[in-house]
């Protein structure tokens, strides 16, 4: 999809500015690494999962990446020659990185935060995702209109077990600042 990585990079930069030690696990993007942040670049969901596990233990994990749910079962080492007869590509499920990091265990971060891009029934779908993935908060954004993907503004609702906070439309930097503030308050 057209996810740019801007929101995740803005959050990494905002955390670093408030004094956190930050590891930014990033899929392919042209964005420069924010100053003071350790960036680990990955190309696949399996690599992203491994890099996230290697970054543990951490106090907070924030998962903004738009990971593909599926990948081709086989990657061809050479150019495919039978394209005239090929009608389908077999897919297998990618690991759900957010759900795996949310699993209780000695290394589970105190706060696991997921994102949910939805096109309709924002809050209902995001609340279902909170339960299904086992994370602590979901930051839900409505991507039904144009402009969020790749743009600089974002309109989000933050959900947790206690309720939901609908924030006004803000820049992605402002969403990042506000999220970091909420994290700092929650962790005392
Ligand atoms: O794609 P979906 O709406 O399910 O994504 C919700 C959350 O789950 C996001 O925080 C995303 O980063 C995460 N996710 C993941 N691994 C996947 C798919 C999504 O960590 N394979």
GROMACS .gro file of N, CA and C in nm, residues 15-188:
model
  522
   15UNK      N    1   1.007   1.039   2.061
   15UNK     CA    2   1.054   0.961   2.177
   15UNK      C    3   1.198   0.996   2.209
   16UNK      N    4   1.279   1.007   2.102
   16UNK     CA    5   1.422   1.039   2.122
   16UNK      C    6   1.436   1.177   2.185
   17UNK      N    7   1.354   1.272   2.137
   17UNK     CA    8   1.361   1.410   2.190
   17UNK      C    9   1.326   1.413   2.339
   18UNK      N   10   1.242   1.321   2.383
   18UNK     CA   11   1.208   1.325   2.527
   18UNK      C   12   1.300   1.235   2.609
   19UNK      N   13   1.407   1.186   2.547
   19UNK     CA   14   1.511   1.119   2.624
   19UNK      C   15   1.509   0.968   2.619
   20UNK      N   16   1.420   0.910   2.539
   20UNK     CA   17   1.415   0.764   2.531
   20UNK      C   18   1.528   0.711   2.444
   21UNK      N   19   1.567   0.588   2.472
   21UNK     CA   20   1.661   0.517   2.385
   21UNK      C   21   1.574   0.443   2.283
   22UNK      N   22   1.592   0.474   2.154
   22UNK     CA   23   1.495   0.427   2.053
   22UNK      C   24   1.559   0.337   1.948
   23UNK      N   25   1.498   0.221   1.925
   23UNK     CA   26   1.532   0.137   1.810
   23UNK      C   27   1.417   0.147   1.711
   24UNK      N   28   1.448   0.190   1.589
   24UNK     CA   29   1.347   0.206   1.485
   24UNK      C   30   1.364   0.093   1.384
   25UNK      N   31   1.272  -0.003   1.388
   25UNK     CA   32   1.276  -0.115   1.292
   25UNK      C   33   1.191  -0.072   1.172
   26UNK      N   34   1.256  -0.060   1.058
   26UNK     CA   35   1.189   0.005   0.945
   26UNK      C   36   1.190  -0.080   0.820
   27UNK      N   37   1.076  -0.086   0.754
   27UNK     CA   38   1.068  -0.142   0.621
   27UNK      C   39   1.123  -0.041   0.521
   28UNK      N   40   1.114  -0.073   0.392
   28UNK     CA   41   1.171   0.015   0.290
   28UNK      C   42   1.101   0.151   0.286
   29UNK      N   43   1.178   0.258   0.296
   29UNK     CA   44   1.126   0.395   0.283
   29UNK      C   45   1.245   0.484   0.250
   30UNK      N   46   1.216   0.598   0.189
   30UNK     CA   47   1.325   0.691   0.156
   30UNK      C   48   1.353   0.788   0.270
   31UNK      N   49   1.279   0.776   0.381
   31UNK     CA   50   1.295   0.873   0.491
   31UNK      C   51   1.432   0.858   0.556
   32UNK      N   52   1.496   0.971   0.594
   32UNK     CA   53   1.622   0.960   0.667
   32UNK      C   54   1.599   0.918   0.811
   33UNK      N   55   1.695   0.846   0.871
   33UNK     CA   56   1.681   0.805   1.011
   33UNK      C   57   1.685   0.930   1.099
   34UNK      N   58   1.592   0.943   1.194
   34UNK     CA   59   1.598   1.058   1.286
   34UNK      C   60   1.728   1.055   1.368
   35UNK      N   61   1.780   1.173   1.400
   35UNK     CA   62   1.906   1.182   1.477
   35UNK      C   63   1.890   1.112   1.611
   36UNK      N   64   1.994   1.038   1.649
   36UNK     CA   65   1.996   0.978   1.782
   36UNK      C   66   1.920   0.847   1.793
   37UNK      N   67   1.860   0.803   1.682
   37UNK     CA   68   1.780   0.680   1.684
   37UNK      C   69   1.860   0.568   1.617
   38UNK      N   70   1.856   0.448   1.673
   38UNK     CA   71   1.920   0.333   1.608
   38UNK      C   72   1.821   0.273   1.510
   39UNK      N   73   1.855   0.280   1.380
   39UNK     CA   74   1.761   0.225   1.282
   39UNK      C   75   1.807   0.088   1.235
   40UNK      N   76   1.714  -0.007   1.231
   40UNK     CA   77   1.741  -0.140   1.176
   40UNK      C   78   1.651  -0.155   1.055
   41UNK      N   79   1.710  -0.170   0.936
   41UNK     CA   80   1.629  -0.178   0.815
   41UNK      C   81   1.603  -0.323   0.777
   42UNK      N   82   1.477  -0.351   0.743
   42UNK     CA   83   1.437  -0.487   0.707
   42UNK      C   84   1.358  -0.485   0.576
   43UNK      N   85   1.350  -0.603   0.512
   43UNK     CA   86   1.280  -0.609   0.385
   43UNK      C   87   1.160  -0.701   0.384
   44UNK      N   88   1.147  -0.784   0.488
   44UNK     CA   89   1.035  -0.879   0.491
   44UNK      C   90   0.974  -0.880   0.632
   45UNK      N   91   0.854  -0.937   0.642
   45UNK     CA   92   0.786  -0.947   0.772
   45UNK      C   93   0.866  -1.037   0.867
   46UNK      N   94   0.924  -1.145   0.814
   46UNK     CA   95   1.004  -1.234   0.900
   46UNK      C   96   1.125  -1.160   0.957
   47UNK      N   97   1.189  -1.079   0.871
   47UNK     CA   98   1.303  -1.000   0.919
   47UNK      C   99   1.259  -0.897   1.023
   48UNK      N  100   1.140  -0.839   1.000
   48UNK     CA  101   1.089  -0.739   1.096
   48UNK      C  102   1.062  -0.803   1.232
   49UNK      N  103   1.002  -0.923   1.228
   49UNK     CA  104   0.974  -0.995   1.354
   49UNK      C  105   1.105  -1.024   1.428
   50UNK      N  106   1.206  -1.073   1.354
   50UNK     CA  107   1.335  -1.107   1.417
   50UNK      C  108   1.400  -0.982   1.476
   51UNK      N  109   1.394  -0.870   1.402
   51UNK     CA  110   1.456  -0.746   1.450
   51UNK      C  111   1.384  -0.695   1.574
   52UNK      N  112   1.252  -0.712   1.579
   52UNK     CA  113   1.175  -0.667   1.697
   52UNK      C  114   1.212  -0.753   1.818
   53UNK      N  115   1.223  -0.885   1.797
   53UNK     CA  116   1.263  -0.972   1.909
   53UNK      C  117   1.403  -0.935   1.958
   54UNK      N  118   1.493  -0.904   1.864
   54UNK     CA  119   1.631  -0.869   1.904
   54UNK      C  120   1.635  -0.739   1.983
   55UNK      N  121   1.538  -0.651   1.961
   55UNK     CA  122   1.538  -0.521   2.030
   55UNK      C  123   1.490  -0.533   2.174
   56UNK      N  124   1.429  -0.646   2.211
   56UNK     CA  125   1.378  -0.665   2.348
   56UNK      C  126   1.495  -0.684   2.445
   57UNK      N  127   1.482  -0.651   2.572
   57UNK     CA  128   1.363  -0.596   2.635
   57UNK      C  129   1.350  -0.445   2.614
   58UNK      N  130   1.226  -0.398   2.602
   58UNK     CA  131   1.198  -0.254   2.595
   58UNK      C  132   1.077  -0.225   2.685
   59UNK      N  133   1.062  -0.097   2.724
   59UNK     CA  134   0.945  -0.061   2.804
   59UNK      C  135   0.821  -0.048   2.717
   60UNK      N  136   0.842   0.004   2.596
   60UNK     CA  137   0.727   0.034   2.509
   60UNK      C  138   0.756  -0.014   2.367
   61UNK      N  139   0.659  -0.081   2.305
   61UNK     CA  140   0.670  -0.117   2.163
   61UNK      C  141   0.556  -0.049   2.088
   62UNK      N  142   0.588   0.024   1.985
   62UNK     CA  143   0.487   0.095   1.907
   62UNK      C  144   0.495   0.044   1.764
   63UNK      N  145   0.385  -0.012   1.717
   63UNK     CA  146   0.388  -0.086   1.591
   63UNK      C  147   0.307  -0.012   1.485
   64UNK      N  148   0.376   0.065   1.404
   64UNK     CA  149   0.306   0.143   1.302
   64UNK      C  150   0.319   0.083   1.162
   65UNK      N  151   0.404  -0.017   1.146
   65UNK     CA  152   0.432  -0.065   1.011
   65UNK      C  153   0.308  -0.128   0.946
   66UNK      N  154   0.292  -0.103   0.818
   66UNK     CA  155   0.182  -0.163   0.741
   66UNK      C  156   0.235  -0.293   0.681
   67UNK      N  157   0.234  -0.397   0.765
   67UNK     CA  158   0.292  -0.526   0.722
   67UNK      C  159   0.190  -0.600   0.635
   68UNK      N  160   0.235  -0.657   0.527
   68UNK     CA  161   0.145  -0.736   0.442
   68UNK      C  162   0.100  -0.859   0.520
   69UNK      N  163  -0.028  -0.893   0.509
   69UNK     CA  164  -0.078  -1.011   0.580
   69UNK      C  165  -0.030  -1.141   0.515
   70UNK      N  166   0.003  -1.133   0.386
   70UNK     CA  167   0.038  -1.254   0.311
   70UNK      C  168   0.167  -1.232   0.234
   71UNK      N  169   0.231  -1.340   0.200
   71UNK     CA  170   0.346  -1.333   0.109
   71UNK      C  171   0.340  -1.453   0.015
   72UNK      N  172   0.402  -1.444  -0.101
   72UNK     CA  173   0.404  -1.560  -0.191
   72UNK      C  174   0.473  -1.679  -0.122
   73UNK      N  175   0.416  -1.798  -0.139
   73UNK     CA  176   0.473  -1.918  -0.075
   73UNK      C  177   0.615  -1.944  -0.124
   74UNK      N  178   0.639  -1.913  -0.252
   74UNK     CA  179   0.772  -1.936  -0.307
   74UNK      C  180   0.821  -1.809  -0.374
   75UNK      N  181   0.948  -1.779  -0.351
   75UNK     CA  182   1.010  -1.667  -0.424
   75UNK      C  183   1.096  -1.729  -0.534
   76UNK      N  184   1.071  -1.694  -0.659
   76UNK     CA  185   1.147  -1.753  -0.770
   76UNK      C  186   1.288  -1.693  -0.774
   77UNK      N  187   1.388  -1.777  -0.782
   77UNK     CA  188   1.525  -1.724  -0.788
   77UNK      C  189   1.556  -1.658  -0.922
   78UNK      N  190   1.482  -1.697  -1.024
   78UNK     CA  191   1.504  -1.643  -1.159
   78UNK      C  192   1.373  -1.588  -1.213
   79UNK      N  193   1.383  -1.517  -1.324
   79UNK     CA  194   1.263  -1.465  -1.389
   79UNK      C  195   1.169  -1.580  -1.426
   80UNK      N  196   1.038  -1.563  -1.399
   80UNK     CA  197   0.942  -1.670  -1.430
   80UNK      C  198   0.920  -1.677  -1.581
   81UNK      N  199   0.931  -1.799  -1.635
   81UNK     CA  200   0.919  -1.815  -1.781
   81UNK      C  201   0.783  -1.868  -1.824
   82UNK      N  202   0.705  -1.920  -1.726
   82UNK     CA  203   0.579  -1.985  -1.765
   82UNK      C  204   0.461  -1.892  -1.744
   83UNK      N  205   0.480  -1.762  -1.766
   83UNK     CA  206   0.372  -1.670  -1.731
   83UNK      C  207   0.247  -1.689  -1.817
   84UNK      N  208   0.262  -1.750  -1.934
   84UNK     CA  209   0.146  -1.772  -2.019
   84UNK      C  210   0.049  -1.870  -1.952
   85UNK      N  211   0.100  -1.966  -1.875
   85UNK     CA  212   0.012  -2.067  -1.814
   85UNK      C  213  -0.017  -2.036  -1.668
   86UNK      N  214   0.057  -1.944  -1.608
   86UNK     CA  215   0.040  -1.919  -1.464
   86UNK      C  216  -0.085  -1.832  -1.441
   87UNK      N  217  -0.177  -1.881  -1.356
   87UNK     CA  218  -0.298  -1.802  -1.330
   87UNK      C  219  -0.309  -1.758  -1.185
   88UNK      N  220  -0.229  -1.816  -1.096
   88UNK     CA  221  -0.241  -1.780  -0.955
   88UNK      C  222  -0.105  -1.792  -0.887
   89UNK      N  223  -0.087  -1.714  -0.785
   89UNK     CA  224   0.034  -1.724  -0.702
   89UNK      C  225  -0.012  -1.769  -0.564
   90UNK      N  226   0.045  -1.878  -0.514
   90UNK     CA  227   0.004  -1.928  -0.382
   90UNK      C  228   0.058  -1.836  -0.273
   91UNK      N  229  -0.027  -1.802  -0.177
   91UNK     CA  230   0.013  -1.713  -0.069
   91UNK      C  231   0.016  -1.788   0.064
   92UNK      N  232   0.105  -1.748   0.153
   92UNK     CA  233   0.103  -1.798   0.292
   92UNK      C  234   0.098  -1.678   0.385
   93UNK      N  235   0.047  -1.699   0.506
   93UNK     CA  236   0.030  -1.589   0.601
   93UNK      C  237   0.165  -1.543   0.655
   94UNK      N  238   0.180  -1.413   0.669
   94UNK     CA  239   0.297  -1.357   0.738
   94UNK      C  240   0.275  -1.365   0.888
   95UNK      N  241   0.383  -1.362   0.968
   95UNK     CA  242   0.362  -1.357   1.113
   95UNK      C  243   0.294  -1.226   1.150
   96UNK      N  244   0.211  -1.228   1.255
   96UNK     CA  245   0.154  -1.103   1.308
   96UNK      C  246   0.247  -1.055   1.419
   97UNK      N  247   0.326  -0.956   1.386
   97UNK     CA  248   0.433  -0.912   1.476
   97UNK      C  249   0.374  -0.849   1.602
   98UNK      N  250   0.271  -0.769   1.584
   98UNK     CA  251   0.206  -0.704   1.699
   98UNK      C  252   0.150  -0.809   1.795
   99UNK      N  253   0.080  -0.910   1.742
   99UNK     CA  254   0.021  -1.013   1.827
   99UNK      C  255   0.131  -1.092   1.899
  100UNK      N  256   0.241  -1.120   1.829
  100UNK     CA  257   0.349  -1.196   1.893
  100UNK      C  258   0.413  -1.118   2.007
  101UNK      N  259   0.438  -0.987   1.984
  101UNK     CA  260   0.501  -0.908   2.090
  101UNK      C  261   0.405  -0.884   2.207
  102UNK      N  262   0.275  -0.897   2.180
  102UNK     CA  263   0.175  -0.874   2.286
  102UNK      C  264   0.158  -0.996   2.375
  103UNK      N  265   0.210  -1.110   2.331
  103UNK     CA  266   0.194  -1.231   2.411
  103UNK      C  267   0.266  -1.215   2.544
  104UNK      N  268   0.197  -1.256   2.650
  104UNK     CA  269   0.257  -1.244   2.782
  104UNK      C  270   0.381  -1.329   2.790
  105UNK      N  271   0.483  -1.279   2.849
  105UNK     CA  272   0.609  -1.351   2.865
  105UNK      C  273   0.701  -1.259   2.941
  106UNK      N  274   0.815  -1.309   2.984
  106UNK     CA  275   0.903  -1.225   3.066
  106UNK      C  276   0.949  -1.099   2.993
  107UNK      N  277   0.957  -1.106   2.859
  107UNK     CA  278   1.008  -0.992   2.782
  107UNK      C  279   0.897  -0.902   2.728
  108UNK      N  280   0.771  -0.927   2.764
  108UNK     CA  281   0.665  -0.843   2.707
  108UNK      C  282   0.685  -0.699   2.752
  109UNK      N  283   0.686  -0.605   2.654
  109UNK     CA  284   0.696  -0.464   2.693
  109UNK      C  285   0.578  -0.426   2.784
  110UNK      N  286   0.602  -0.328   2.874
  110UNK     CA  287   0.494  -0.285   2.964
  110UNK      C  288   0.376  -0.231   2.885
  111UNK      N  289   0.408  -0.167   2.773
  111UNK     CA  290   0.304  -0.105   2.691
  111UNK      C  291   0.327  -0.147   2.546
  112UNK      N  292   0.227  -0.216   2.489
  112UNK     CA  293   0.235  -0.253   2.347
  112UNK      C  294   0.124  -0.176   2.274
  113UNK      N  295   0.166  -0.096   2.178
  113UNK     CA  296   0.072  -0.007   2.109
  113UNK      C  297   0.066  -0.044   1.961
  114UNK      N  298  -0.055  -0.073   1.914
  114UNK     CA  299  -0.074  -0.104   1.773
  114UNK      C  300  -0.141   0.012   1.702
  115UNK      N  301  -0.139   0.009   1.572
  115UNK     CA  302  -0.211   0.105   1.490
  115UNK      C  303  -0.317   0.029   1.412
  116UNK      N  304  -0.423   0.097   1.373
  116UNK     CA  305  -0.524   0.033   1.290
  116UNK      C  306  -0.572   0.133   1.187
  117UNK      N  307  -0.544   0.104   1.063
  117UNK     CA  308  -0.596   0.188   0.955
  117UNK      C  309  -0.730   0.128   0.913
  118UNK      N  310  -0.835   0.205   0.924
  118UNK     CA  311  -0.968   0.154   0.890
  118UNK      C  312  -1.034   0.246   0.789
  119UNK      N  313  -1.124   0.190   0.711
  119UNK     CA  314  -1.196   0.273   0.614
  119UNK      C  315  -1.342   0.296   0.655
  120UNK      N  316  -1.394   0.217   0.750
  120UNK     CA  317  -1.530   0.237   0.801
  120UNK      C  318  -1.542   0.174   0.941
  121UNK      N  319  -1.646   0.213   1.016
  121UNK     CA  320  -1.667   0.164   1.153
  121UNK      C  321  -1.537   0.166   1.233
  122UNK      N  322  -1.473   0.281   1.233
  122UNK     CA  323  -1.338   0.296   1.290
  122UNK      C  324  -1.326   0.236   1.430
  123UNK      N  325  -1.411   0.283   1.522
  123UNK     CA  326  -1.394   0.246   1.662
  123UNK      C  327  -1.426   0.099   1.685
  124UNK      N  328  -1.534   0.049   1.624
  124UNK     CA  329  -1.570  -0.093   1.642
  124UNK      C  330  -1.460  -0.185   1.591
  125UNK      N  331  -1.410  -0.156   1.473
  125UNK     CA  332  -1.306  -0.241   1.416
  125UNK      C  333  -1.177  -0.232   1.499
  126UNK      N  334  -1.146  -0.112   1.545
  126UNK     CA  335  -1.023  -0.094   1.623
  126UNK      C  336  -1.034  -0.165   1.758
  127UNK      N  337  -1.153  -0.160   1.818
  127UNK     CA  338  -1.170  -0.227   1.948
  127UNK      C  339  -1.158  -0.379   1.930
  128UNK      N  340  -1.212  -0.430   1.822
  128UNK     CA  341  -1.200  -0.575   1.794
  128UNK      C  342  -1.052  -0.610   1.778
  129UNK      N  343  -0.977  -0.520   1.713
  129UNK     CA  344  -0.834  -0.545   1.691
  129UNK      C  345  -0.756  -0.543   1.822
  130UNK      N  346  -0.796  -0.453   1.914
  130UNK     CA  347  -0.731  -0.445   2.046
  130UNK      C  348  -0.740  -0.581   2.116
  131UNK      N  349  -0.859  -0.641   2.112
  131UNK     CA  350  -0.881  -0.770   2.177
  131UNK      C  351  -0.806  -0.881   2.105
  132UNK      N  352  -0.821  -0.883   1.972
  132UNK     CA  353  -0.762  -0.992   1.893
  132UNK      C  354  -0.609  -0.994   1.903
  133UNK      N  355  -0.549  -0.877   1.901
  133UNK     CA  356  -0.402  -0.872   1.901
  133UNK      C  357  -0.344  -0.878   2.042
  134UNK      N  358  -0.425  -0.847   2.143
  134UNK     CA  359  -0.375  -0.853   2.281
  134UNK      C  360  -0.284  -0.738   2.319
  135UNK      N  361  -0.292  -0.626   2.246
  135UNK     CA  362  -0.208  -0.511   2.280
  135UNK      C  363  -0.280  -0.421   2.381
  136UNK      N  364  -0.212  -0.318   2.429
  136UNK     CA  365  -0.269  -0.233   2.534
  136UNK      C  366  -0.346  -0.113   2.477
  137UNK      N  367  -0.295  -0.056   2.372
  137UNK     CA  368  -0.364   0.055   2.306
  137UNK      C  369  -0.369   0.028   2.156
  138UNK      N  370  -0.472   0.082   2.094
  138UNK     CA  371  -0.475   0.088   1.947
  138UNK      C  372  -0.494   0.234   1.907
  139UNK      N  373  -0.410   0.281   1.819
  139UNK     CA  374  -0.425   0.414   1.761
  139UNK      C  375  -0.493   0.392   1.626
  140UNK      N  376  -0.621   0.433   1.619
  140UNK     CA  377  -0.699   0.404   1.499
  140UNK      C  378  -0.705   0.527   1.411
  141UNK      N  379  -0.678   0.509   1.284
  141UNK     CA  380  -0.696   0.623   1.194
  141UNK      C  381  -0.782   0.588   1.075
  142UNK      N  382  -0.860   0.687   1.038
  142UNK     CA  383  -0.954   0.671   0.929
  142UNK      C  384  -0.881   0.702   0.799
  143UNK      N  385  -0.861   0.599   0.719
  143UNK     CA  386  -0.791   0.621   0.591
  143UNK      C  387  -0.889   0.614   0.474
  144UNK      N  388  -1.018   0.633   0.508
  144UNK     CA  389  -1.121   0.627   0.404
  144UNK      C  390  -1.108   0.739   0.303
  145UNK      N  391  -1.069   0.859   0.350
  145UNK     CA  392  -1.055   0.972   0.258
  145UNK      C  393  -0.921   0.966   0.186
  146UNK      N  394  -0.884   1.076   0.124
  146UNK     CA  395  -0.752   1.078   0.061
  146UNK      C  396  -0.659   1.157   0.152
  147UNK      N  397  -0.532   1.136   0.140
  147UNK     CA  398  -0.438   1.227   0.207
  147UNK      C  399  -0.367   1.175   0.328
  148UNK      N  400  -0.420   1.073   0.398
  148UNK     CA  401  -0.348   1.023   0.517
  148UNK      C  402  -0.223   0.949   0.474
  149UNK      N  403  -0.242   0.853   0.380
  149UNK     CA  404  -0.127   0.776   0.331
  149UNK      C  405  -0.032   0.869   0.258
  150UNK      N  406   0.086   0.886   0.313
  150UNK     CA  407   0.185   0.971   0.247
  150UNK      C  408   0.172   1.117   0.284
  151UNK      N  409   0.060   1.158   0.341
  151UNK     CA  410   0.040   1.299   0.376
  151UNK      C  411   0.103   1.335   0.509
  152UNK      N  412   0.085   1.460   0.552
  152UNK     CA  413   0.148   1.506   0.676
  152UNK      C  414   0.050   1.520   0.791
  153UNK      N  415  -0.081   1.503   0.765
  153UNK     CA  416  -0.180   1.518   0.871
  153UNK      C  417  -0.244   1.383   0.903
  154UNK      N  418  -0.297   1.372   1.025
  154UNK     CA  419  -0.357   1.246   1.067
  154UNK      C  420  -0.469   1.274   1.168
  155UNK      N  421  -0.578   1.202   1.157
  155UNK     CA  422  -0.688   1.214   1.253
  155UNK      C  423  -0.704   1.079   1.320
  156UNK      N  424  -0.675   1.073   1.450
  156UNK     CA  425  -0.672   0.941   1.515
  156UNK      C  426  -0.760   0.938   1.639
  157UNK      N  427  -0.799   0.817   1.675
  157UNK     CA  428  -0.867   0.789   1.802
  157UNK      C  429  -0.782   0.686   1.875
  158UNK      N  430  -0.749   0.716   2.002
  158UNK     CA  431  -0.667   0.623   2.080
  158UNK      C  432  -0.760   0.541   2.170
  159UNK      N  433  -0.755   0.409   2.156
  159UNK     CA  434  -0.843   0.321   2.235
  159UNK      C  435  -0.760   0.239   2.333
  160UNK      N  436  -0.812   0.224   2.453
  160UNK     CA  437  -0.754   0.128   2.546
  160UNK      C  438  -0.869   0.061   2.622
  161UNK      N  439  -0.835  -0.021   2.723
  161UNK     CA  440  -0.941  -0.095   2.792
  161UNK      C  441  -1.042   0.000   2.856
  162UNK      N  442  -0.996   0.120   2.892
  162UNK     CA  443  -1.083   0.214   2.963
  162UNK      C  444  -1.174   0.298   2.876
  163UNK      N  445  -1.147   0.309   2.749
  163UNK     CA  446  -1.231   0.395   2.666
  163UNK      C  447  -1.158   0.443   2.543
  164UNK      N  448  -1.205   0.555   2.490
  164UNK     CA  449  -1.137   0.605   2.370
  164UNK      C  450  -1.128   0.757   2.370
  165UNK      N  451  -1.018   0.805   2.314
  165UNK     CA  452  -0.988   0.948   2.303
  165UNK      C  453  -0.985   0.983   2.155
  166UNK      N  454  -1.078   1.065   2.109
  166UNK     CA  455  -1.073   1.109   1.969
  166UNK      C  456  -0.995   1.240   1.963
  167UNK      N  457  -0.887   1.240   1.894
  167UNK     CA  458  -0.803   1.360   1.882
  167UNK      C  459  -0.844   1.438   1.756
  168UNK      N  460  -0.825   1.570   1.759
  168UNK     CA  461  -0.856   1.646   1.637
  168UNK      C  462  -0.754   1.615   1.527
  169UNK      N  463  -0.778   1.664   1.408
  169UNK     CA  464  -0.679   1.646   1.301
  169UNK      C  465  -0.553   1.723   1.338
  170UNK      N  466  -0.440   1.652   1.335
  170UNK     CA  467  -0.312   1.710   1.377
  170UNK      C  468  -0.208   1.673   1.271
  171UNK      N  469  -0.093   1.739   1.277
  171UNK     CA  470   0.016   1.693   1.191
  171UNK      C  471   0.067   1.560   1.249
  172UNK      N  472   0.137   1.482   1.167
  172UNK     CA  473   0.191   1.355   1.217
  172UNK      C  474   0.291   1.379   1.329
  173UNK      N  475   0.364   1.493   1.323
  173UNK     CA  476   0.456   1.528   1.433
  173UNK      C  477   0.378   1.556   1.562
  174UNK      N  478   0.265   1.624   1.549
  174UNK     CA  479   0.184   1.654   1.669
  174UNK      C  480   0.121   1.527   1.726
  175UNK      N  481   0.076   1.437   1.639
  175UNK     CA  482   0.023   1.308   1.687
  175UNK      C  483   0.133   1.236   1.765
  176UNK      N  484   0.255   1.240   1.712
  176UNK     CA  485   0.369   1.174   1.777
  176UNK      C  486   0.395   1.235   1.915
  177UNK      N  487   0.397   1.368   1.923
  177UNK     CA  488   0.423   1.437   2.051
  177UNK      C  489   0.317   1.398   2.154
  178UNK      N  490   0.192   1.400   2.109
  178UNK     CA  491   0.083   1.373   2.201
  178UNK      C  492   0.084   1.228   2.249
  179UNK      N  493   0.122   1.138   2.158
  179UNK     CA  494   0.130   0.997   2.194
  179UNK      C  495   0.242   0.975   2.296
  180UNK      N  496   0.355   1.041   2.274
  180UNK     CA  497   0.468   1.027   2.366
  180UNK      C  498   0.431   1.082   2.505
  181UNK      N  499   0.355   1.192   2.505
  181UNK     CA  500   0.308   1.250   2.633
  181UNK      C  501   0.218   1.150   2.707
  182UNK      N  502   0.127   1.087   2.632
  182UNK     CA  503   0.034   0.989   2.692
  182UNK      C  504   0.113   0.869   2.748
  183UNK      N  505   0.215   0.829   2.674
  183UNK     CA  506   0.299   0.716   2.718
  183UNK      C  507   0.371   0.754   2.848
  184UNK      N  508   0.430   0.875   2.849
  184UNK     CA  509   0.506   0.920   2.967
  184UNK      C  510   0.416   0.926   3.090
  185UNK      N  511   0.295   0.977   3.072
  185UNK     CA  512   0.201   0.985   3.185
  185UNK      C  513   0.166   0.844   3.234
  186UNK      N  514   0.138   0.754   3.138
  186UNK     CA  515   0.099   0.617   3.174
  186UNK      C  516   0.210   0.543   3.248
  187UNK      N  517   0.334   0.565   3.204
  187UNK     CA  518   0.445   0.495   3.269
  187UNK      C  519   0.495   0.570   3.393
  188UNK      N  520   0.430   0.682   3.423
  188UNK     CA  521   0.468   0.759   3.543
  188UNK      C  522   0.602   0.826   3.530
   0.00000   0.00000   0.00000
